[in-house]
Short mmCIF file of C-alpha atoms in Angstrom, two decimals:
data_model
loop_
_atom_site.label_atom_id
_atom_site.label_comp_id
_atom_site.label_asym_id
_atom_site.label_seq_id
_atom_site.Cartn_x
_atom_site.Cartn_y
_atom_site.Cartn_z
CA MET A 1 8.66 75.95 -124.13
CA LYS A 2 10.73 74.65 -121.20
CA ASN A 3 10.40 71.27 -119.33
CA GLN A 4 8.71 69.49 -122.10
CA ASP A 5 10.39 66.27 -121.08
CA VAL A 6 8.90 66.33 -117.65
CA TRP A 7 5.34 64.93 -116.89
CA LEU A 8 3.58 65.61 -113.70
CA VAL A 9 1.46 62.54 -112.61
CA VAL A 10 -1.37 63.63 -110.35
CA PRO A 11 -3.70 61.18 -108.75
CA LEU A 12 -7.14 62.71 -108.48
CA PHE A 13 -9.94 61.90 -106.12
CA ASN A 14 -12.71 64.35 -105.27
CA GLU A 15 -10.68 67.35 -105.54
CA ALA A 16 -13.04 69.55 -107.72
CA THR A 17 -12.71 72.46 -105.34
CA VAL A 18 -9.06 72.90 -106.06
CA ILE A 19 -7.81 70.90 -108.92
CA GLY A 20 -8.42 73.59 -111.63
CA GLU A 21 -6.24 76.04 -109.92
CA VAL A 22 -3.49 73.50 -109.09
CA ILE A 23 -3.26 72.50 -112.73
CA ARG A 24 -3.37 76.02 -114.20
CA SER A 25 -0.65 77.06 -111.69
CA ALA A 26 1.61 73.97 -112.25
CA ARG A 27 1.22 74.32 -116.10
CA GLU A 28 2.84 77.67 -116.09
CA THR A 29 6.17 75.73 -115.27
CA PHE A 30 5.33 72.20 -116.34
CA PRO A 31 2.91 72.01 -119.15
CA ASN A 32 2.64 68.27 -119.43
CA ILE A 33 0.38 66.88 -116.83
CA VAL A 34 -1.68 63.72 -116.56
CA CYS A 35 -4.42 63.38 -114.01
CA VAL A 36 -5.64 59.95 -113.07
CA ASP A 37 -9.18 60.43 -111.88
CA ASP A 38 -9.59 57.56 -109.28
CA GLY A 39 -13.36 57.07 -109.47
CA SER A 40 -14.22 60.45 -108.14
CA SER A 41 -17.88 61.32 -107.59
CA ASP A 42 -17.41 65.07 -108.19
CA ASN A 43 -16.56 67.01 -111.44
CA GLY A 44 -12.81 67.28 -110.59
CA ALA A 45 -11.94 65.44 -113.92
CA GLU A 46 -13.71 68.04 -115.91
CA GLU A 47 -12.07 70.81 -113.91
CA ALA A 48 -8.64 69.32 -114.56
CA ALA A 49 -9.29 68.82 -118.39
CA LYS A 50 -10.49 72.42 -118.52
CA ALA A 51 -7.29 73.65 -116.89
CA GLY A 52 -5.18 71.78 -119.62
CA ALA A 53 -4.37 68.45 -117.99
CA VAL A 54 -4.66 65.08 -119.85
CA VAL A 55 -7.18 63.11 -117.79
CA VAL A 56 -7.25 59.31 -117.56
CA ARG A 57 -10.14 57.67 -115.54
CA HIS A 58 -10.49 54.71 -113.32
CA PRO A 59 -14.21 53.52 -113.32
CA VAL A 60 -13.90 52.79 -109.62
CA ASN A 61 -11.69 53.99 -106.75
CA LEU A 62 -8.58 51.87 -106.70
CA GLY A 63 -6.31 53.83 -104.47
CA GLN A 64 -3.35 56.24 -104.97
CA GLY A 65 -0.90 53.55 -105.74
CA ALA A 66 -2.95 52.33 -108.64
CA ALA A 67 -3.49 55.87 -109.81
CA LEU A 68 0.21 56.48 -109.93
CA GLN A 69 0.80 53.33 -111.79
CA THR A 70 -1.73 54.34 -114.38
CA GLY A 71 -0.12 57.73 -114.75
CA PHE A 72 3.32 56.21 -115.14
CA GLU A 73 2.00 53.95 -117.85
CA TYR A 74 0.56 56.99 -119.54
CA ALA A 75 3.76 59.03 -119.42
CA LEU A 76 5.77 56.10 -120.72
CA ALA A 77 3.87 56.07 -123.94
CA VAL A 78 5.13 59.61 -124.55
CA PRO A 79 8.41 59.08 -126.44
CA ASP A 80 10.11 62.26 -125.40
CA MET A 81 9.28 61.94 -121.63
CA ARG A 82 12.36 61.86 -119.76
CA TRP A 83 11.14 62.51 -116.12
CA VAL A 84 8.01 61.97 -114.02
CA ALA A 85 7.08 64.04 -111.01
CA THR A 86 4.48 62.69 -108.63
CA PHE A 87 2.32 65.59 -107.60
CA ASP A 88 -0.55 66.06 -105.29
CA ALA A 89 -3.97 67.35 -106.52
CA ASP A 90 -4.88 69.36 -103.23
CA GLY A 91 -2.37 72.20 -103.56
CA GLN A 92 0.28 70.94 -101.12
CA HIS A 93 3.14 70.68 -103.55
CA GLN A 94 5.22 73.52 -105.14
CA THR A 95 6.58 73.50 -108.65
CA SER A 96 9.47 75.52 -107.44
CA ASP A 97 10.51 72.33 -105.50
CA VAL A 98 10.16 70.05 -108.55
CA LEU A 99 12.54 72.51 -110.42
CA ALA A 100 15.07 72.35 -107.67
CA MET A 101 14.77 68.59 -107.65
CA LEU A 102 15.37 68.58 -111.46
CA ASP A 103 18.42 70.77 -111.10
CA LEU A 104 19.71 68.31 -108.44
CA ALA A 105 19.18 65.36 -110.51
CA LYS A 106 20.98 66.82 -113.53
CA ALA A 107 23.87 68.22 -111.47
CA ASP A 108 24.55 64.98 -109.41
CA GLY A 109 23.53 62.48 -112.05
CA LEU A 110 20.70 61.22 -110.14
CA ASP A 111 17.98 58.73 -111.40
CA VAL A 112 15.55 59.50 -108.47
CA VAL A 113 15.15 62.58 -106.19
CA PHE A 114 12.83 62.10 -103.19
CA GLY A 115 11.34 65.35 -101.60
CA SER A 116 11.94 65.49 -97.91
CA ARG A 117 9.97 67.70 -95.38
CA PHE A 118 12.70 67.20 -92.84
CA LEU A 119 15.76 68.83 -94.50
CA ASP A 120 14.70 72.30 -93.63
CA ASP A 121 12.18 74.01 -91.45
CA ARG A 122 9.62 75.25 -94.02
CA THR A 123 7.11 72.46 -93.48
CA LYS A 124 5.19 72.51 -90.21
CA PRO A 125 3.64 69.21 -89.32
CA SER A 126 2.53 68.86 -85.70
CA ALA A 127 4.95 67.32 -83.25
CA LEU A 128 2.99 64.08 -82.96
CA LYS A 129 2.50 63.74 -86.85
CA LYS A 130 6.27 64.33 -87.19
CA LEU A 131 6.99 61.58 -84.63
CA VAL A 132 4.74 59.11 -86.44
CA LEU A 133 6.34 59.92 -89.86
CA ARG A 134 9.78 59.51 -88.34
CA MET A 135 8.85 56.08 -86.99
CA ALA A 136 7.49 55.18 -90.47
CA VAL A 137 10.69 56.22 -92.24
CA GLY A 138 12.68 54.39 -89.78
CA TYR A 139 10.79 51.35 -90.43
CA THR A 140 11.10 51.75 -94.14
CA ASN A 141 14.99 52.41 -93.82
CA LEU A 142 15.21 49.08 -91.81
CA THR A 143 13.23 47.00 -94.35
CA THR A 144 14.56 48.48 -97.68
CA LYS A 145 17.99 49.24 -99.26
CA THR A 146 17.52 52.95 -98.75
CA ARG A 147 18.45 55.50 -96.40
CA LEU A 148 16.05 58.46 -96.43
CA THR A 149 14.85 61.17 -94.05
CA ASP A 150 11.23 61.11 -95.45
CA ALA A 151 9.94 58.02 -97.26
CA HIS A 152 6.13 59.10 -97.35
CA ASN A 153 6.20 62.34 -99.02
CA GLY A 154 4.37 62.26 -102.27
CA LEU A 155 6.58 64.71 -104.01
CA ARG A 156 9.18 62.68 -106.10
CA LEU A 157 11.12 63.10 -109.39
CA ILE A 158 11.86 59.88 -111.18
CA SER A 159 13.78 59.25 -114.53
CA ARG A 160 12.20 57.38 -117.29
CA ASP A 161 14.34 54.34 -116.99
CA VAL A 162 13.39 53.87 -113.31
CA VAL A 163 9.80 54.66 -114.06
CA ASP A 164 9.74 51.83 -116.65
CA ARG A 165 10.89 49.42 -114.01
CA ILE A 166 8.49 50.21 -111.39
CA GLU A 167 5.38 48.14 -110.69
CA ILE A 168 3.22 49.35 -107.89
CA THR A 169 0.86 46.70 -106.44
CA GLN A 170 0.03 48.28 -103.16
CA ASN A 171 -2.94 50.48 -104.07
CA ARG A 172 -3.59 52.25 -100.81
CA MET A 173 -1.14 54.03 -98.45
CA ALA A 174 1.48 51.40 -98.40
CA HIS A 175 2.33 52.02 -102.14
CA ALA A 176 4.83 54.82 -101.04
CA SER A 177 6.92 52.19 -99.09
CA GLU A 178 6.71 49.73 -101.91
CA LEU A 179 7.94 52.28 -104.40
CA VAL A 180 10.91 52.98 -102.11
CA ALA A 181 11.75 49.43 -101.66
CA GLN A 182 11.61 48.72 -105.47
CA ILE A 183 13.95 51.73 -106.20
CA GLY A 184 16.25 50.56 -103.36
CA ALA A 185 16.43 47.25 -105.09
CA MET A 186 17.59 48.84 -108.28
CA ASP A 187 21.20 49.73 -109.04
CA VAL A 188 20.36 53.52 -109.44
CA ARG A 189 21.54 56.82 -107.98
CA TYR A 190 18.94 58.67 -105.71
CA GLY A 191 19.14 61.59 -103.38
CA GLU A 192 16.72 63.94 -101.42
CA SER A 193 15.79 67.59 -101.91
CA PRO A 194 14.12 69.69 -99.26
CA VAL A 195 10.51 70.62 -100.12
CA HIS A 196 7.76 72.75 -98.65
CA ILE A 197 4.52 71.07 -98.02
CA LEU A 198 1.66 73.32 -97.47
CA TYR A 199 -0.82 71.86 -94.77
CA THR A 200 -3.95 73.93 -95.44
CA ASP A 201 -7.10 73.39 -93.74
CA TYR A 202 -8.34 71.99 -96.86
CA SER A 203 -5.52 69.48 -97.41
CA LYS A 204 -5.77 68.38 -93.72
CA ALA A 205 -9.44 67.77 -94.19
CA LYS A 206 -8.77 65.51 -97.24
CA GLY A 207 -6.48 63.14 -95.39
CA GLN A 208 -3.36 64.90 -94.30
CA SER A 209 -4.34 64.50 -90.63
CA LEU A 210 -2.45 62.63 -87.88
CA TRP A 211 -4.80 59.75 -88.33
CA ASN A 212 -3.47 59.42 -91.93
CA ALA A 213 0.09 59.15 -90.72
CA VAL A 214 -0.93 56.41 -88.28
CA ASN A 215 -2.60 54.60 -91.15
CA ILE A 216 0.77 54.69 -93.17
CA LEU A 217 2.48 53.19 -90.29
CA ALA A 218 -0.10 50.61 -89.67
CA GLU A 219 -0.16 49.54 -93.36
CA LEU A 220 3.60 49.30 -93.31
CA ILE A 221 3.65 46.85 -90.26
CA PHE A 222 0.56 44.75 -91.12
CA ARG A 223 0.73 44.65 -94.92
#
C-alpha cells in the first residue's frame, strides 16, 4: 500500500457531521490517520474511529495547537513515519494537494512544504478575508525568518526530523505563527505549494469566517 510513511494529523472538535466521510475519503490515499479529539461534546471521535482513524482524546478542549502537538507526538512513536501532514477535519483540505506537496518535497529536497491559498486562483476567500490574511502573513514574515505567501493555512507537510523539533505552546489560533517561527529558526529547507481550500457553508459556520481571520491577526499582535 502506498504512502505508508505519511501520517495525517487531524485535530477534531465537534465535527461528527462530516468527520466520518473526511476520514474515509482521505484513507483512500493516506491510510494512516490520527485524529486528536480535543474535548468534543459530540460523537465525532466514534465516527472517526469507525472510518478507520486512530483516535487520541483530550479530556477537555485545549485548542488546535495542543491537538496538533499531541498528534505529532503520536506520529513520532511510529518508527516508519517519515512525513506528517496537518489536515483539517471539516472537509476543506484535499488529499490531492498533499500528494503534490509530497512530490515537491521529494523533488526539491524540502523538509517542510506549506500549503498556500494565494499561489493560484482555485481558493475563493472574500476580498476582506483575503486582505486580513495578507496582513497576517505580512506580520508573520516581518517577525520570523520566513518568507511565505500564506502562513495560516492549516495544510502543511513536515518531515519527521522537523516534527521531532517542534514544540507548540500556543494552543489557540496563534499556534500557526508559532509553528512557522520555529521552522524559520531551524536550518531546514522549506517551500510552498498551491492548495485548494473548500470554503463550504459548513466550514464557514465552524470557524472559517472573516471574524476567525481577524482573531488570527489579533492573537499575532497581542500574544
